[in-house]
Coordinates of C-alpha atoms and ligand atoms in Angstrom, one line a residue:
X1 CA 4.7 -2.4 23.5
X2 CA 7.6 -3.7 21.5
X3 CA 6.4 -5.4 18.4
X4 CA 8.1 -8.3 17.2
X5 CA 5.4 -10.3 15.4
X6 CA 3.5 -8.9 12.6
X7 CA 1.2 -10.0 9.8
X8 CA 0.5 -9.1 6.5
X9 CA -2.7 -9.9 4.7
X10 CA -2.1 -10.1 0.9
X11 CA 0.8 -10.5 -1.2
X12 CA 0.4 -8.1 -4.0
X13 CA 2.3 -5.1 -4.9
X14 CA 1.8 -3.5 -1.5
X15 CA 1.5 -6.6 0.7
X16 CA 4.8 -8.1 -0.3
X17 CA 6.8 -4.6 -0.3
X18 CA 5.5 -4.1 3.5
X19 CA 6.3 -7.7 4.3
X20 CA 9.8 -6.9 3.0
X21 CA 9.8 -3.8 5.3
X22 CA 9.1 -5.5 8.3
X23 CA 11.3 -8.7 7.8
X24 CA 14.4 -6.1 7.2
X25 CA 13.7 -4.4 10.2
X26 CA 13.8 -7.4 12.3
X27 CA 10.6 -8.7 12.6
X28 CA 9.2 -11.9 12.3
X29 CA 6.4 -11.7 9.2
X30 CA 3.5 -14.1 8.5
X31 CA 2.4 -13.4 5.1
X32 CA -1.3 -14.7 3.9
X33 CA -2.7 -14.7 0.5
X34 CA -5.8 -16.7 -0.6
X35 CA -4.1 -19.5 -2.7
X36 CA -0.7 -21.0 -3.0
X37 CA -0.4 -19.7 -6.5
X38 CA -0.6 -16.0 -5.1
X39 CA 1.7 -16.7 -2.3
X40 CA 4.3 -18.1 -4.5
X41 CA 4.1 -15.0 -6.9
X42 CA 4.2 -12.8 -3.5
X43 CA 7.4 -14.8 -2.3
X44 CA 9.1 -14.6 -5.7
X45 CA 8.5 -10.7 -5.8
X46 CA 10.2 -10.1 -2.0
X47 CA 13.0 -12.4 -2.8
X48 CA 13.5 -10.4 -6.2
X49 CA 13.5 -7.0 -4.4
X50 CA 15.5 -8.3 -1.5
X51 CA 18.3 -9.6 -4.8
X52 CA 18.1 -6.0 -5.8
X53 CA 18.6 -4.5 -2.4
X54 CA 21.7 -6.6 -2.5
X55 CA 22.7 -5.2 -5.7
X56 CA 22.1 -1.7 -4.8
X57 CA 24.2 -2.1 -1.6
X58 CA 21.2 -1.6 0.5
X59 CA 21.7 -4.6 2.6
X60 CA 24.2 -7.5 2.6
X61 CA 23.6 -11.1 1.3
X62 CA 23.6 -12.2 5.0
X63 CA 20.8 -9.5 6.0
X64 CA 18.6 -10.7 2.7
X65 CA 19.1 -14.6 4.1
X66 CA 17.9 -13.3 7.8
X67 CA 14.9 -11.2 6.3
X68 CA 14.1 -14.6 4.2
X69 CA 14.2 -16.6 7.1
X70 CA 11.9 -14.1 9.2
X71 CA 9.1 -14.4 6.5
X72 CA 6.4 -17.1 6.8
X73 CA 3.7 -17.5 4.3
X74 CA 0.1 -19.1 5.0
X75 CA -3.2 -19.1 3.4
X76 CA -4.7 -19.4 6.8
X77 CA -5.6 -16.4 8.8
X78 CA -5.9 -18.2 11.9
X79 CA -1.9 -18.6 11.6
X80 CA -2.1 -14.7 12.8
X81 CA -3.4 -15.9 16.2
X82 CA 0.0 -14.7 18.2
X83 CA 0.7 -11.5 16.1
X84 CA 0.8 -8.1 17.9
X85 CA 0.5 -6.0 14.6
X86 CA -1.3 -6.9 11.2
X87 CA -1.4 -4.7 8.1
X88 CA -4.1 -5.2 5.9
X89 CA -3.2 -4.8 2.0
X90 CA -5.8 -7.0 0.2
X91 CA -7.5 -5.7 -3.0
X92 CA -9.2 -2.3 -2.7
X93 CA -12.8 -3.9 -2.1
X94 CA -14.6 -2.6 1.1
X95 CA -16.6 -5.7 1.9
X96 CA -13.5 -7.9 1.5
X97 CA -11.6 -6.0 3.6
X98 CA -14.4 -5.6 6.0
X99 CA -14.7 -9.7 6.3
X100 CA -10.9 -9.8 6.9
X101 CA -11.1 -7.2 9.8
X102 CA -14.0 -9.0 11.2
X103 CA -12.1 -12.6 10.9
X104 CA -8.7 -10.9 12.3
X105 CA -11.1 -9.7 15.4
X106 CA -11.7 -13.2 16.1
X107 CA -8.4 -15.0 15.2
X108 CA -5.8 -12.5 17.0
X109 CA -5.8 -13.3 20.5
X110 CA -3.7 -10.5 22.0
X111 CA -6.3 -7.6 23.2
X112 CA -3.4 -5.3 23.1
X113 CA -2.6 -6.1 19.2
X114 CA -2.9 -3.5 16.6
X115 CA -5.0 -4.2 13.5
X116 CA -4.2 -1.6 10.2
X117 CA -5.2 -1.2 6.9
X118 CA -3.0 0.0 4.2
X119 CA -5.8 1.1 2.4
X120 CA -5.2 3.9 -0.6
X121 CA -8.6 5.9 0.4
X122 CA -11.1 3.9 2.1
X123 CA -12.4 5.3 5.3
X124 CA -10.6 3.4 8.1
X125 CA -13.6 3.8 10.6
X126 CA -15.5 1.1 8.4
X127 CA -12.7 -1.5 9.2
X128 CA -12.7 -0.5 13.0
X129 CA -16.3 -0.7 13.2
X130 CA -16.0 -4.8 11.7
X131 CA -14.2 -5.4 14.8
X132 CA -14.9 -5.5 18.5
X133 CA -11.9 -3.1 19.2
X134 CA -12.1 -0.2 16.9
X135 CA -9.8 1.6 19.2
X136 CA -6.9 -0.7 18.3
X137 CA -7.5 0.0 14.2
X138 CA -5.7 2.8 12.2
X139 CA -4.6 3.2 8.7
X140 CA -0.6 2.4 8.1
X141 CA -0.3 3.6 4.3
X142 CA 2.7 2.6 2.8
X143 CA 4.2 4.0 -0.4
X144 CA 5.0 2.1 -4.0
X145 CA 7.4 0.8 -4.0
X146 CA 7.1 0.3 -0.1
X147 CA 11.0 -0.7 0.7
X148 CA 12.3 2.6 -1.2
X149 CA 9.8 5.3 -0.1
X150 CA 10.4 6.6 3.1
X151 CA 6.8 7.7 3.9
X152 CA 4.1 5.9 6.0
X153 CA 0.8 7.7 6.4
X154 CA -0.8 7.1 9.8
X155 CA -4.6 7.5 9.3
X156 CA -6.3 8.2 12.5
X157 CA -10.0 7.2 12.9
X158 CA -12.6 8.8 15.1
X159 CA -12.4 6.0 17.2
X160 CA -8.6 5.3 17.3
X161 CA -6.7 5.4 20.7
X162 CA -4.1 8.2 20.6
X163 CA -1.7 5.8 22.3
X164 CA -2.1 3.3 19.1
X165 CA -0.8 5.9 16.9
X166 CA 2.2 6.8 19.4
X167 CA 3.2 3.2 19.4
X168 CA 2.9 2.8 15.8
X169 CA 4.4 6.1 14.9
X170 CA 7.6 4.9 17.4
X171 CA 7.6 1.7 15.5
X172 CA 7.3 3.2 11.8
X173 CA 10.5 5.7 12.7
X174 CA 12.7 3.8 14.9
X175 CA 12.2 0.4 14.0
X176 CA 11.1 0.5 10.1
X177 CA 13.5 3.7 9.5
X178 CA 10.5 5.3 7.7
X179 CA 9.3 9.2 7.9
X180 CA 5.8 9.3 9.3
X181 CA 2.7 12.1 8.9
X182 CA -0.6 12.0 10.3
X183 CA -3.9 12.3 8.7
X184 CA -7.5 12.4 9.6
X185 CA -9.5 9.5 8.4
X186 CA -10.6 11.7 5.2
X187 CA -11.0 10.8 1.5
X188 CA -7.2 10.1 0.2
X189 CA -5.8 11.3 3.5
X190 CA -2.9 13.6 2.6
X191 CA -0.9 12.1 -0.5
X192 CA -3.6 10.6 -2.4
X193 CA -5.8 13.6 -2.0
X194 CA -3.0 15.5 -3.8
X195 CA -1.4 13.0 -6.2
X196 CA -4.7 11.3 -7.6
X197 CA -5.9 14.8 -9.0
X198 CA -2.5 15.5 -10.4
X199 CA -2.2 11.9 -12.3
X200 CA -6.0 12.4 -13.6
X201 CA -5.1 16.0 -14.9
X202 CA -2.4 14.3 -16.5
X203 CA -4.5 11.6 -18.3
X204 CA -6.8 14.0 -19.2
X205 CA -4.1 16.1 -21.0
X206 CA -3.3 12.9 -23.0
X207 CA -7.0 11.8 -23.7
X208 CA -7.4 15.5 -24.9
X209 CA -4.3 15.2 -27.1
X210 CA -3.0 18.4 -25.5
X211 CA 0.3 16.6 -25.1
X212 CA 1.6 13.3 -25.6
X213 CA 2.3 10.8 -22.7
X214 CA 6.0 11.0 -23.3
X215 CA 6.2 14.9 -23.5
X216 CA 4.0 15.0 -20.4
X217 CA 6.3 12.9 -18.6
X218 CA 9.2 14.3 -19.8
X219 CA 7.8 17.9 -18.7
X220 CA 7.5 16.9 -15.1
X221 CA 10.8 14.8 -14.8
X222 CA 13.0 17.9 -16.5
X223 CA 11.0 20.5 -15.5
X224 CA 9.8 19.8 -12.0
X225 CA 12.6 17.2 -11.1
X226 CA 9.8 14.4 -10.4
X227 CA 11.5 11.2 -10.3
X228 CA 9.1 9.8 -12.9
X229 CA 6.4 11.2 -15.1
X230 CA 2.9 11.2 -14.0
X231 CA 1.6 8.8 -16.7
X232 CA 4.4 6.3 -15.9
X233 CA 3.7 6.5 -12.2
X234 CA -0.1 6.0 -12.7
X235 CA 1.1 3.1 -14.6
X236 CA 3.4 1.8 -11.6
X237 CA 0.6 2.4 -9.0
X238 CA -1.8 0.6 -11.0
X239 CA -4.3 2.0 -13.2
X240 CA -7.0 -0.2 -11.4
X241 CA -5.5 1.2 -8.0
X242 CA -5.8 4.7 -9.7
X243 CA -9.3 4.2 -10.7
X244 CA -10.4 2.9 -7.4
X245 CA -8.9 5.7 -5.3
X246 CA -10.2 8.3 -7.4
X247 CA -13.9 6.8 -7.3
X248 CA -13.7 6.6 -3.7
X249 CA -12.6 10.0 -3.4
X250 CA -14.8 11.5 -6.0
X251 CA -17.9 9.4 -4.3
X252 CA -17.6 11.1 -0.8
X253 CA -16.3 14.6 -1.7
X254 CA -17.7 15.3 -5.3
X255 CA -14.7 16.7 -6.2
X256 CA -14.5 16.9 -10.1
X257 CA -10.5 16.5 -10.2
X258 CA -10.8 13.4 -8.4
X259 CA -13.5 12.1 -11.0
X260 CA -11.8 9.4 -13.1
X261 CA -11.0 10.1 -16.8
X262 CA -13.0 8.1 -19.1
X263 CA -9.6 7.0 -20.8
X264 CA -8.4 5.6 -17.5
X265 CA -11.8 3.5 -16.8
X266 CA -11.4 2.2 -20.5
X267 CA -7.9 0.8 -20.1
X268 CA -9.0 -0.6 -16.8
X269 CA -12.0 -2.4 -18.6
X270 CA -9.6 -3.5 -21.1
X271 CA -7.4 -5.2 -18.5
X272 CA -4.2 -2.5 -19.5
X273 CA -3.3 -2.3 -15.5
X274 CA 0.1 -0.9 -15.9
X275 CA 3.4 -2.7 -15.3
X276 CA 1.8 -5.3 -13.0
X277 CA -0.2 -6.5 -16.2
X278 CA 2.4 -5.8 -18.5
X279 CA 0.8 -2.9 -20.1
X280 CA -0.6 0.2 -19.4
X281 CA 0.2 3.6 -20.8
X282 CA 3.3 2.1 -21.9
X283 CA 4.1 -1.4 -22.7
X284 CA 6.3 -3.2 -20.4
X285 CA 6.1 -7.0 -22.2
X286 CA 9.8 -6.6 -23.2
Ligands
3HC1 N1 15.5 -2.5 -1.7 C1 16.0 -1.3 -1.6 N2 16.4 -0.3 -2.2 C2 16.2 -0.5 -3.7 C3 15.5 -1.4 -4.2 C4 15.1 -2.5 -3.2 N3 14.3 -3.6 -3.8 N4 15.5 -1.2 -5.5 C5 15.8 0.3 -5.6 N5 16.4 0.8 -4.4 C6 17.1 1.8 -4.2 C7 18.3 2.3 -5.1 O1 19.3 1.7 -4.5 C8 18.2 3.7 -5.5 O2 18.6 4.3 -4.1 P1 19.5 5.3 -4.1 O3 19.0 6.8 -4.6 O4 20.3 5.6 -2.6 O5 20.9 4.9 -5.0 C9 16.4 4.2 -5.4 O6 15.9 3.0 -4.7 C10 15.9 4.2 -6.7 O7 16.1 2.9 -7.2 P2 16.6 2.9 -8.9 O8 17.9 3.6 -8.9 O9 16.7 1.1 -9.6 O10 15.4 3.3 -9.4 P3 15.0 4.7 -10.1 O11 16.1 5.9 -9.9 O12 14.5 4.6 -11.5 O13 13.8 5.1 -9.0 C11 11.6 4.6 -8.1 C12 12.8 4.1 -9.1 C13 12.1 4.9 -7.0 C14 10.5 3.7 -8.4 C15 11.3 6.0 -8.6 O14 11.5 6.3 -9.7 C16 10.2 6.7 -7.8 O15 10.9 7.1 -6.8 N6 9.0 6.9 -8.4 C17 8.2 8.0 -7.7 C18 7.1 6.6 -7.0 C19 6.1 7.1 -6.1 O16 5.7 8.4 -6.5 N7 5.5 6.5 -5.6 C20 4.6 6.8 -5.0 C21 3.1 6.1 -5.4 S1 1.8 6.6 -4.6 C22 1.2 5.4 -3.9 O17 2.4 4.7 -3.8 C23 0.3 5.5 -3.0 C24 -1.1 4.6 -3.2 O18 -1.8 4.4 -2.4 C25 -1.6 4.9 -4.7

């Protein structure tokens, strides 16, 4: 199966990054969001990132223009009828995601099409079972920023057809140029199961006054060669996303390391979501 036409549901931080990766790899992409405003913001994010890629010498101006031309935007999921691969990257709300998968099942005509979720931690099987083709559903989990981070986690549910996993593995490596790993459909998969407890430990350290956020970040950048410290990374991932992922891992495993720190919950209550809202642990307004 050669994938030439893909769809991305959601044009937020991850959806726009995934759409950019696909378009840069030569794939025709339809991006769907729920309003014209959301689409305008998603399109602006993609085009800004493509521009940054040109500035950094990662692609030529011609390649940027070709990628822009491969991206189409819609508010109507019915425009996904001819897609061979759809990646859902809507907000981390199980009911919303389930209803998207149920709708995709009725809209996407090719029975061989592959339906995927970029969820950070929710069980893929629940989305698979919202469709009449659970064997063609898997998790394709990208990392932020998607155009920069090489990794893609392939999340295999109890019902995913192994051939679907092979097809996507080949596509992700050979066409998208990504590095893949496979994970069972378990809370946090591989990376978030390790990362979230680490980020929460760092937040607890700040919460308890053991160290300042700056010292926590400086410590991990300069002591362990992390590209950015855990507090800055939590801001970048989105504090709301960190909270959802932690809640979802904690709910299923009861692992105290994944229990969201109170400080994190309060910051999300306050609308301090990190870089995307202009302020989280750090201020990004200027
Ligand atoms: N397109 C293509 N390449 C780009 C680009 C773009 N739009 N923007 C930047 N780049 C490239 C740069 O050219 C550079 O490449 P080089 O190393 O070959 O020169 C590289 O990306 C780094 O870019 P910058 O120099 O602009 O920025 P920094 O060096 O400050 O790095 C960062 C920024 C990439 C965000 C880095 O700090 C990083 O990797 N941080 C960690 C991010 C991380 O851990 N992400 C995972 C989060 S967890 C997740 O997403 C899962 C979810 O489910 C929660």
